[in-house]
């Protein structure tokens, strides 16, 4: 095992560049992070009926996720236990069974082996079917409709894994009627390491007025004054690392701001806010009206407000497949949902203006580390380190303003803990840091 203890330094604020490039570090990520952490699989609304299924990936393992006859959801590796063929080639659909194209073994909705051609004549009925079930994902759980899976049977519950991030996410998950993810997801390839977009979404309020200057001007959204960092009040909003490697930043009263025709959404928010205040209290009613950039450790990100939901699927250290859905409230009128989809496509879809701004930077941030000398250097995310701390009413480590890197450091502290192979017990006792002693107003 590679010694990873020196790759993340200064409380998460300094990263060794090799973590964006080296194949052996990537292999360790697959083992220590992607084979252990809870990974986003689907939203329950994508699998409403018995037999509904979709295929996705956990790390680089292909999996089938299927709705069972008893209403539960199971997931298993999409590779035939006979000779390893890929069993299901569809992105999604409804099935009674999954049949392998090579020799015809067929598997039930739970991955159990149900049919073996020539079972009597060739196997003399001696095949032990349970032994040849498709490899199950150890645990599949849902948090308010969001379905995650882990390969580690010893992992804590999904609710415990999400920790305080769940408290914050209730802001939009606890809406009457719940949420749905509109797809099928747009898919595209980016030549970047999977951590670069995760850290961008979790913490990077700094790039918005700069990297997206032209796009913000073109969209003519209420955020246009941020262009070139003009009119940027760095103290507006908050950034929070919730522990567990998750985190987000929020700009107050900006949920609808990126939508060029945002009035209908603004009206929707105004009408729902008293209900959310009643349900969740003043703070989360305020978060309900904010625009969030967020990541759930390790590779799921979202922008609440713009309402893009992202999965950064790793494909080696230098490539990812980006999957993009539109997050909407189920009770929204259809026209409003369609407007959300259109804005998402225009901004963070495959050809979206802001997606291409980010993509170019993310690819360069990865590719520059190809240089052997470059790769031995360090990168820095120390912004706001001296002003983060405890908030009297909000969980996690909180910093004032979204232009800081508090959540970035929280992500890398967690990454380092996972990579050094700590047990779940040790992970649960996340060590404190200087921020624990500081109060933030
Ligand atoms: Fe699937 Fe043989 S590889 S049935
Ligand atoms: Fe961006």
Short mmCIF file of C-alpha atoms and ligand atoms in Angstrom, two decimals:
data_model
loop_
_atom_site.label_atom_id
_atom_site.label_comp_id
_atom_site.label_asym_id
_atom_site.label_seq_id
_atom_site.Cartn_x
_atom_site.Cartn_y
_atom_site.Cartn_z
CA UNK A 1 0.00 0.00 0.00
CA UNK A 2 1.35 3.41 -0.93
CA UNK A 3 2.15 5.71 1.98
CA UNK A 4 -0.47 8.41 1.64
CA UNK A 5 0.20 10.12 4.95
CA UNK A 6 2.12 13.06 3.41
CA UNK A 7 -0.21 13.75 0.48
CA UNK A 8 -2.59 16.03 2.39
CA UNK A 9 -1.04 18.52 4.80
CA UNK A 10 -1.90 21.56 6.93
CA UNK A 11 -5.37 20.43 7.94
CA UNK A 12 -6.46 19.69 4.37
CA UNK A 13 -5.17 22.99 2.93
CA UNK A 14 -2.23 21.54 0.99
CA UNK A 15 -2.47 18.69 -1.49
CA UNK A 16 0.31 16.86 -3.27
CA UNK A 17 -0.36 17.12 -7.02
CA UNK A 18 0.24 13.40 -7.54
CA UNK A 19 -3.27 12.71 -6.20
CA UNK A 20 -4.61 14.05 -9.52
CA UNK A 21 -2.37 11.95 -11.72
CA UNK A 22 -0.80 8.79 -10.27
CA UNK A 23 -2.27 5.46 -11.28
CA UNK A 24 -1.32 3.75 -7.99
CA UNK A 25 -3.08 6.44 -5.94
CA UNK A 26 -6.13 6.00 -8.14
CA UNK A 27 -6.12 2.22 -7.59
CA UNK A 28 -5.98 2.89 -3.84
CA UNK A 29 -8.97 5.23 -4.20
CA UNK A 30 -10.95 2.46 -5.89
CA UNK A 31 -10.17 0.11 -3.00
CA UNK A 32 -10.36 2.43 0.00
CA UNK A 33 -12.98 4.95 -1.13
CA UNK A 34 -15.17 3.57 -3.91
CA UNK A 35 -15.34 0.01 -2.54
CA UNK A 36 -16.29 1.30 0.94
CA UNK A 37 -18.14 4.62 0.86
CA UNK A 38 -21.86 5.04 0.20
CA UNK A 39 -22.20 5.96 -3.50
CA UNK A 40 -25.17 7.58 -5.19
CA UNK A 41 -27.11 5.11 -7.37
CA UNK A 42 -30.45 6.63 -8.29
CA UNK A 43 -33.51 8.51 -7.14
CA UNK A 44 -36.46 6.30 -6.27
CA UNK A 45 -38.60 8.15 -8.82
CA UNK A 46 -36.48 6.52 -11.55
CA UNK A 47 -37.65 3.06 -10.45
CA UNK A 48 -41.37 3.37 -9.65
CA UNK A 49 -42.53 -0.18 -10.58
CA UNK A 50 -41.52 -3.78 -9.92
CA UNK A 51 -38.94 -4.80 -12.52
CA UNK A 52 -37.79 -1.23 -13.24
CA UNK A 53 -34.01 -1.18 -13.46
CA UNK A 54 -31.10 1.04 -14.43
CA UNK A 55 -27.41 0.42 -14.89
CA UNK A 56 -24.75 2.62 -13.35
CA UNK A 57 -21.27 2.39 -11.86
CA UNK A 58 -19.80 2.28 -8.36
CA UNK A 59 -16.22 3.36 -8.92
CA UNK A 60 -15.41 1.35 -12.03
CA UNK A 61 -17.71 -1.56 -11.11
CA UNK A 62 -20.79 -1.76 -13.35
CA UNK A 63 -23.96 -2.41 -11.40
CA UNK A 64 -27.63 -3.10 -12.07
CA UNK A 65 -30.10 -1.40 -9.71
CA UNK A 66 -33.56 -2.97 -9.71
CA UNK A 67 -36.94 -2.55 -8.00
CA UNK A 68 -37.98 -5.84 -6.37
CA UNK A 69 -41.45 -7.38 -6.11
CA UNK A 70 -41.57 -6.46 -2.38
CA UNK A 71 -40.87 -2.79 -3.22
CA UNK A 72 -37.27 -2.80 -2.00
CA UNK A 73 -34.34 -1.88 -4.25
CA UNK A 74 -31.36 -4.18 -4.77
CA UNK A 75 -28.14 -3.73 -6.70
CA UNK A 76 -25.61 -6.24 -7.99
CA UNK A 77 -22.55 -6.31 -10.24
CA UNK A 78 -23.41 -6.38 -13.93
CA UNK A 79 -21.01 -9.18 -14.80
CA UNK A 80 -21.99 -12.80 -15.32
CA UNK A 81 -20.64 -15.17 -12.64
CA UNK A 82 -20.13 -17.82 -15.34
CA UNK A 83 -17.43 -16.30 -17.57
CA UNK A 84 -17.73 -12.61 -16.77
CA UNK A 85 -19.76 -11.27 -19.68
CA UNK A 86 -21.69 -8.01 -19.23
CA UNK A 87 -25.27 -9.15 -18.70
CA UNK A 88 -27.35 -6.00 -19.13
CA UNK A 89 -26.47 -3.50 -21.88
CA UNK A 90 -29.45 -1.18 -21.48
CA UNK A 91 -29.24 2.10 -19.54
CA UNK A 92 -32.67 1.48 -18.02
CA UNK A 93 -35.94 -0.37 -18.61
CA UNK A 94 -38.31 -2.91 -17.09
CA UNK A 95 -37.46 -6.61 -16.95
CA UNK A 96 -38.58 -9.89 -15.44
CA UNK A 97 -35.06 -11.32 -15.65
CA UNK A 98 -31.59 -10.49 -16.98
CA UNK A 99 -30.26 -13.01 -19.51
CA UNK A 100 -26.61 -13.30 -20.44
CA UNK A 101 -25.98 -13.21 -24.20
CA UNK A 102 -23.00 -15.61 -24.03
CA UNK A 103 -24.40 -18.98 -22.77
CA UNK A 104 -27.87 -17.95 -21.69
CA UNK A 105 -27.77 -17.99 -17.88
CA UNK A 106 -30.65 -15.89 -16.60
CA UNK A 107 -30.88 -13.96 -13.34
CA UNK A 108 -33.88 -12.72 -11.39
CA UNK A 109 -34.53 -9.14 -10.27
CA UNK A 110 -32.43 -9.73 -7.16
CA UNK A 111 -29.50 -11.17 -9.14
CA UNK A 112 -30.31 -14.80 -8.24
CA UNK A 113 -29.54 -17.44 -10.88
CA UNK A 114 -32.89 -18.69 -12.22
CA UNK A 115 -32.16 -20.45 -15.53
CA UNK A 116 -29.19 -22.48 -16.78
CA UNK A 117 -29.39 -23.83 -20.35
CA UNK A 118 -28.65 -27.61 -20.49
CA UNK A 119 -28.67 -27.71 -16.69
CA UNK A 120 -29.71 -31.38 -16.71
CA UNK A 121 -27.69 -32.64 -19.73
CA UNK A 122 -24.43 -30.74 -19.23
CA UNK A 123 -24.32 -30.04 -15.47
CA UNK A 124 -26.15 -33.25 -14.43
CA UNK A 125 -28.28 -30.98 -12.18
CA UNK A 126 -25.29 -30.59 -9.87
CA UNK A 127 -24.95 -26.82 -10.17
CA UNK A 128 -25.43 -25.01 -6.84
CA UNK A 129 -27.46 -22.06 -8.04
CA UNK A 130 -27.07 -19.80 -4.94
CA UNK A 131 -23.32 -19.93 -5.42
CA UNK A 132 -23.66 -18.33 -8.86
CA UNK A 133 -25.87 -15.38 -8.01
CA UNK A 134 -24.64 -12.04 -9.36
CA UNK A 135 -22.34 -10.35 -6.82
CA UNK A 136 -24.59 -8.23 -4.57
CA UNK A 137 -23.95 -4.66 -3.48
CA UNK A 138 -23.72 -5.22 0.29
CA UNK A 139 -26.15 -2.49 1.35
CA UNK A 140 -28.64 -0.35 -0.53
CA UNK A 141 -30.51 2.34 1.40
CA UNK A 142 -32.58 5.37 0.58
CA UNK A 143 -32.54 8.76 2.27
CA UNK A 144 -35.78 10.57 1.44
CA UNK A 145 -35.79 9.13 -2.09
CA UNK A 146 -32.04 9.31 -2.79
CA UNK A 147 -30.74 5.76 -3.19
CA UNK A 148 -27.13 4.94 -2.32
CA UNK A 149 -25.20 1.68 -2.18
CA UNK A 150 -22.01 0.45 -0.53
CA UNK A 151 -19.92 -2.65 -1.17
CA UNK A 152 -18.91 -2.68 2.51
CA UNK A 153 -21.24 -4.71 4.73
CA UNK A 154 -19.61 -3.07 7.76
CA UNK A 155 -20.43 0.50 6.68
CA UNK A 156 -22.63 2.58 9.00
CA UNK A 157 -26.20 3.38 7.96
CA UNK A 158 -26.63 5.83 5.08
CA UNK A 159 -28.18 8.35 7.51
CA UNK A 160 -25.08 8.16 9.73
CA UNK A 161 -22.79 8.42 6.72
CA UNK A 162 -24.54 11.58 5.52
CA UNK A 163 -24.41 13.01 9.05
CA UNK A 164 -25.15 16.72 9.29
CA UNK A 165 -25.28 16.99 5.49
CA UNK A 166 -28.66 15.21 5.72
CA UNK A 167 -29.89 17.93 8.10
CA UNK A 168 -29.00 20.57 5.52
CA UNK A 169 -30.31 18.57 2.54
CA UNK A 170 -33.70 18.18 4.25
CA UNK A 171 -34.12 21.80 3.13
CA UNK A 172 -35.09 20.54 -0.33
CA UNK A 173 -35.76 16.83 0.33
CA UNK A 174 -38.50 17.50 2.89
CA UNK A 175 -40.66 19.56 0.54
CA UNK A 176 -44.29 18.38 0.32
CA UNK A 177 -44.42 15.64 -2.34
CA UNK A 178 -40.61 15.23 -2.33
CA UNK A 179 -38.26 15.69 -5.26
CA UNK A 180 -37.51 13.87 -8.48
CA UNK A 181 -34.54 13.75 -10.82
CA UNK A 182 -35.49 14.34 -14.44
CA UNK A 183 -33.49 12.34 -16.94
CA UNK A 184 -32.32 10.32 -18.66
CA UNK A 185 -29.03 11.83 -17.57
CA UNK A 186 -26.93 13.74 -20.07
CA UNK A 187 -23.55 12.03 -20.29
CA UNK A 188 -20.20 13.40 -21.39
CA UNK A 189 -16.50 12.69 -20.96
CA UNK A 190 -14.10 15.12 -19.32
CA UNK A 191 -10.35 14.57 -19.30
CA UNK A 192 -9.97 15.38 -15.63
CA UNK A 193 -9.49 13.66 -12.30
CA UNK A 194 -12.78 12.98 -10.47
CA UNK A 195 -11.77 15.08 -7.45
CA UNK A 196 -11.41 18.30 -9.45
CA UNK A 197 -15.16 18.76 -10.16
CA UNK A 198 -16.05 17.46 -6.68
CA UNK A 199 -13.90 20.17 -5.08
CA UNK A 200 -15.23 22.77 -7.51
CA UNK A 201 -18.83 22.06 -6.53
CA UNK A 202 -18.16 21.64 -2.82
CA UNK A 203 -16.31 24.88 -2.25
CA UNK A 204 -15.39 27.03 -5.21
CA UNK A 205 -17.29 30.29 -4.96
CA UNK A 206 -14.03 31.99 -5.93
CA UNK A 207 -14.17 31.11 -9.64
CA UNK A 208 -17.75 32.15 -10.32
CA UNK A 209 -17.24 35.84 -11.13
CA UNK A 210 -14.04 35.09 -13.03
CA UNK A 211 -14.27 31.79 -14.97
CA UNK A 212 -17.97 32.30 -15.71
CA UNK A 213 -17.80 36.04 -16.47
CA UNK A 214 -18.77 35.73 -20.14
CA UNK A 215 -21.50 33.18 -19.49
CA UNK A 216 -23.05 35.21 -16.69
CA UNK A 217 -23.10 38.24 -18.98
CA UNK A 218 -24.72 36.25 -21.78
CA UNK A 219 -27.40 34.74 -19.54
CA UNK A 220 -28.24 38.18 -18.14
CA UNK A 221 -29.27 36.60 -14.87
CA UNK A 222 -29.48 38.55 -11.61
CA UNK A 223 -26.00 37.14 -10.93
CA UNK A 224 -24.53 39.12 -13.84
CA UNK A 225 -23.20 41.86 -11.53
CA UNK A 226 -20.69 39.28 -10.23
CA UNK A 227 -18.85 39.40 -13.57
CA UNK A 228 -15.15 40.06 -13.05
CA UNK A 229 -15.77 39.93 -9.28
CA UNK A 230 -17.41 43.35 -9.39
CA UNK A 231 -20.11 43.78 -6.78
CA UNK A 232 -18.94 40.60 -5.05
CA UNK A 233 -19.74 40.81 -1.38
CA UNK A 234 -17.54 37.97 -0.19
CA UNK A 235 -19.38 37.90 3.09
CA UNK A 236 -22.74 37.03 1.60
CA UNK A 237 -23.87 33.50 2.37
CA UNK A 238 -22.01 30.73 4.11
CA UNK A 239 -19.75 27.81 3.40
CA UNK A 240 -20.08 24.68 5.52
CA UNK A 241 -18.10 21.47 5.79
CA UNK A 242 -20.35 19.07 7.61
CA UNK A 243 -17.64 16.55 8.55
CA UNK A 244 -17.71 13.24 6.71
CA UNK A 245 -16.20 15.01 3.68
CA UNK A 246 -19.50 16.54 2.54
CA UNK A 247 -20.09 20.26 2.25
CA UNK A 248 -21.60 23.20 0.44
CA UNK A 249 -21.70 26.94 -0.05
CA UNK A 250 -24.87 29.05 -0.18
CA UNK A 251 -25.62 32.52 -1.58
CA UNK A 252 -28.67 33.90 0.22
CA UNK A 253 -31.83 34.69 -1.77
CA UNK A 254 -30.29 33.51 -5.04
CA UNK A 255 -32.06 30.20 -5.70
CA UNK A 256 -33.76 31.54 -8.82
CA UNK A 257 -30.97 33.91 -9.80
CA UNK A 258 -29.33 31.86 -12.56
CA UNK A 259 -32.60 31.33 -14.43
CA UNK A 260 -32.94 33.88 -17.23
CA UNK A 261 -36.71 33.75 -16.81
CA UNK A 262 -36.78 33.10 -13.10
CA UNK A 263 -40.08 34.76 -12.10
CA UNK A 264 -42.11 31.54 -12.09
CA UNK A 265 -39.52 29.84 -9.89
CA UNK A 266 -39.31 32.88 -7.60
CA UNK A 267 -43.09 32.78 -7.20
CA UNK A 268 -42.96 29.05 -6.45
CA UNK A 269 -40.34 29.63 -3.76
CA UNK A 270 -42.33 32.49 -2.23
CA UNK A 271 -45.43 30.34 -2.06
CA UNK A 272 -43.59 27.33 -0.54
CA UNK A 273 -41.38 29.21 1.93
CA UNK A 274 -44.01 29.55 4.71
CA UNK A 275 -44.62 25.78 4.47
CA UNK A 276 -40.90 25.07 4.71
CA UNK A 277 -40.57 27.47 7.66
CA UNK A 278 -43.39 25.64 9.39
CA UNK A 279 -41.76 22.25 8.66
CA UNK A 280 -38.10 22.98 9.29
CA UNK A 281 -37.77 26.36 11.01
CA UNK A 282 -36.26 29.73 10.05
CA UNK A 283 -32.75 28.65 9.09
CA UNK A 284 -33.77 26.04 6.60
CA UNK A 285 -36.48 28.30 5.17
CA UNK A 286 -33.58 30.67 4.49
CA UNK A 287 -31.50 27.88 2.93
CA UNK A 288 -34.54 26.96 0.80
CA UNK A 289 -34.25 30.35 -0.89
CA UNK A 290 -30.48 30.24 -1.31
CA UNK A 291 -28.40 28.99 -4.23
CA UNK A 292 -26.16 26.09 -3.20
CA UNK A 293 -23.03 24.50 -4.63
CA UNK A 294 -22.51 21.14 -2.91
CA UNK A 295 -20.86 17.73 -2.93
CA UNK A 296 -21.63 14.50 -1.12
CA UNK A 297 -18.43 12.54 -0.47
CA UNK A 298 -16.98 11.16 -2.65
CA UNK A 299 -18.31 11.93 -6.16
CA UNK A 300 -21.87 13.26 -6.19
CA UNK A 301 -22.47 17.00 -6.54
CA UNK A 302 -25.41 19.32 -7.01
CA UNK A 303 -26.40 22.94 -7.39
CA UNK A 304 -29.66 23.61 -5.59
CA UNK A 305 -31.34 26.55 -7.36
CA UNK A 306 -29.82 25.91 -10.78
CA UNK A 307 -31.03 22.43 -9.91
CA UNK A 308 -28.36 20.39 -11.58
CA UNK A 309 -27.53 16.98 -10.04
CA UNK A 310 -24.16 15.47 -11.00
CA UNK A 311 -22.30 12.23 -10.72
CA UNK A 312 -18.59 12.27 -11.57
CA UNK A 313 -17.96 8.66 -12.61
CA UNK A 314 -14.22 7.89 -12.44
CA UNK A 315 -12.62 6.27 -15.50
CA UNK A 316 -8.98 6.10 -14.50
CA UNK A 317 -7.06 8.96 -12.86
CA UNK A 318 -7.41 11.35 -15.82
CA UNK A 319 -10.95 10.85 -17.11
CA UNK A 320 -14.49 10.97 -15.84
CA UNK A 321 -17.92 10.46 -17.29
CA UNK A 322 -20.21 13.27 -16.16
CA UNK A 323 -23.86 12.35 -15.59
CA UNK A 324 -26.28 15.25 -15.25
CA UNK A 325 -29.93 15.22 -14.15
CA UNK A 326 -32.32 18.08 -13.33
CA UNK A 327 -33.54 18.19 -9.75
CA UNK A 328 -37.12 19.44 -9.35
CA UNK A 329 -39.85 19.35 -6.74
CA UNK A 330 -42.41 16.75 -7.67
CA UNK A 331 -45.32 19.14 -7.07
CA UNK A 332 -43.98 21.87 -9.39
CA UNK A 333 -46.17 22.57 -12.43
CA UNK A 334 -44.91 20.93 -15.64
CA UNK A 335 -44.02 24.26 -17.30
CA UNK A 336 -41.80 25.14 -14.34
CA UNK A 337 -40.11 21.73 -14.45
CA UNK A 338 -39.45 22.19 -18.17
CA UNK A 339 -37.97 25.62 -17.51
CA UNK A 340 -35.66 24.05 -14.92
CA UNK A 341 -34.57 21.43 -17.46
CA UNK A 342 -33.93 24.11 -20.11
CA UNK A 343 -31.85 26.22 -17.71
CA UNK A 344 -29.90 23.18 -16.58
CA UNK A 345 -29.12 22.26 -20.19
CA UNK A 346 -28.11 25.81 -21.02
CA UNK A 347 -25.85 26.16 -17.97
CA UNK A 348 -24.57 22.79 -16.71
CA UNK A 349 -25.69 20.34 -19.41
CA UNK A 350 -23.14 18.67 -21.68
CA UNK A 351 -22.95 21.76 -23.91
CA UNK A 352 -23.95 24.20 -21.17
CA UNK A 353 -22.13 27.51 -21.08
CA UNK A 354 -20.95 27.20 -17.47
CA UNK A 355 -20.14 23.50 -17.87
CA UNK A 356 -17.75 24.28 -20.72
CA UNK A 357 -16.12 27.12 -18.74
CA UNK A 358 -15.51 24.70 -15.87
CA UNK A 359 -14.60 21.72 -18.05
CA UNK A 360 -11.74 23.49 -19.74
CA UNK A 361 -10.24 24.59 -16.41
CA UNK A 362 -10.76 21.15 -14.85
CA UNK A 363 -9.00 19.40 -17.73
CA UNK A 364 -6.03 21.79 -17.49
CA UNK A 365 -5.88 21.43 -13.68
CA UNK A 366 -5.47 17.68 -14.23
CA UNK A 367 -3.36 17.61 -17.40
CA UNK A 368 -0.67 20.00 -16.17
CA UNK A 369 0.34 17.31 -13.67
CA UNK A 370 1.50 15.08 -16.51
CA UNK A 371 4.87 16.84 -16.12
CA UNK A 372 7.07 14.75 -13.84
CA UNK A 373 8.45 17.78 -12.01
CA UNK A 374 5.07 19.54 -11.89
CA UNK A 375 3.52 16.44 -10.34
CA UNK A 376 5.92 16.54 -7.41
CA UNK A 377 4.65 19.97 -6.37
CA UNK A 378 1.78 21.06 -4.16
CA UNK A 379 -1.57 22.82 -4.50
CA UNK A 380 -3.18 25.16 -1.99
CA UNK A 381 -6.68 25.71 -0.67
CA UNK A 382 -6.07 27.70 2.49
CA UNK A 383 -8.61 30.47 1.85
CA UNK A 384 -10.71 31.36 4.87
CA UNK A 385 -8.82 29.04 7.21
CA UNK A 386 -8.57 31.72 9.87
CA UNK A 387 -12.23 32.67 9.86
CA UNK A 388 -14.01 29.29 9.96
CA UNK A 389 -15.43 27.87 13.15
CA UNK A 390 -18.53 26.83 15.06
CA UNK A 391 -21.84 28.51 14.45
CA UNK A 392 -24.15 28.81 17.44
CA UNK A 393 -27.11 27.36 15.52
CA UNK A 394 -25.76 25.46 12.51
CA UNK A 395 -23.95 22.11 12.48
CA UNK A 396 -20.52 21.52 10.93
CA UNK A 397 -17.61 23.91 10.51
CA UNK A 398 -18.96 27.15 9.13
CA UNK A 399 -17.31 30.08 7.34
CA UNK A 400 -18.93 33.36 6.44
CA UNK A 401 -19.25 33.97 2.70
CA UNK A 402 -18.98 31.50 -0.18
CA UNK A 403 -15.61 32.79 -1.35
CA UNK A 404 -13.49 30.52 0.79
CA UNK A 405 -12.17 26.94 0.78
CA UNK A 406 -13.50 25.54 4.04
CA UNK A 407 -15.43 22.68 2.38
CA UNK A 408 -12.47 21.86 0.14
CA UNK A 409 -10.34 21.24 3.24
CA UNK A 410 -13.08 19.15 4.84
CA UNK A 411 -13.23 17.01 1.68
CA UNK A 412 -9.46 16.43 1.64
CA UNK A 413 -9.29 15.65 5.36
CA UNK A 414 -11.86 12.93 4.75
CA UNK A 415 -10.12 11.73 1.59
CA UNK A 416 -6.88 11.31 3.57
CA UNK A 417 -8.66 9.35 6.31
CA UNK A 418 -10.27 6.96 3.84
CA UNK A 419 -7.05 6.52 1.89
CA UNK A 420 -5.04 5.60 4.96
CA UNK A 421 -7.44 2.69 5.45
CA UNK A 422 -9.01 3.77 8.73
CA UNK A 423 -11.80 1.55 10.09
CA UNK A 424 -15.37 2.88 10.24
CA UNK A 425 -14.88 3.14 13.97
CA UNK A 426 -11.86 5.39 13.52
CA UNK A 427 -13.65 7.35 10.78
CA UNK A 428 -16.53 8.01 13.17
CA UNK A 429 -14.10 9.70 15.57
CA UNK A 430 -13.07 12.38 13.08
CA UNK A 431 -10.36 14.42 14.79
CA UNK A 432 -11.10 18.05 15.57
CA UNK A 433 -9.06 20.98 14.30
CA UNK A 434 -8.40 24.61 15.12
CA UNK A 435 -11.88 25.57 13.88
CA UNK A 436 -13.41 23.64 16.79
CA UNK A 437 -12.24 26.35 19.15
CA UNK A 438 -13.53 29.31 17.16
CA UNK A 439 -17.03 30.79 17.03
CA UNK A 440 -18.47 32.20 13.80
CA UNK A 441 -21.31 34.69 13.95
FE1 LIG B 1 -22.78 -15.52 -18.99
FE2 LIG B 1 -21.64 -17.79 -19.78
S1 LIG B 1 -20.72 -15.79 -19.49
S2 LIG B 1 -23.71 -17.40 -19.36
FE1 LIG B 2 -18.26 26.70 -12.26
#
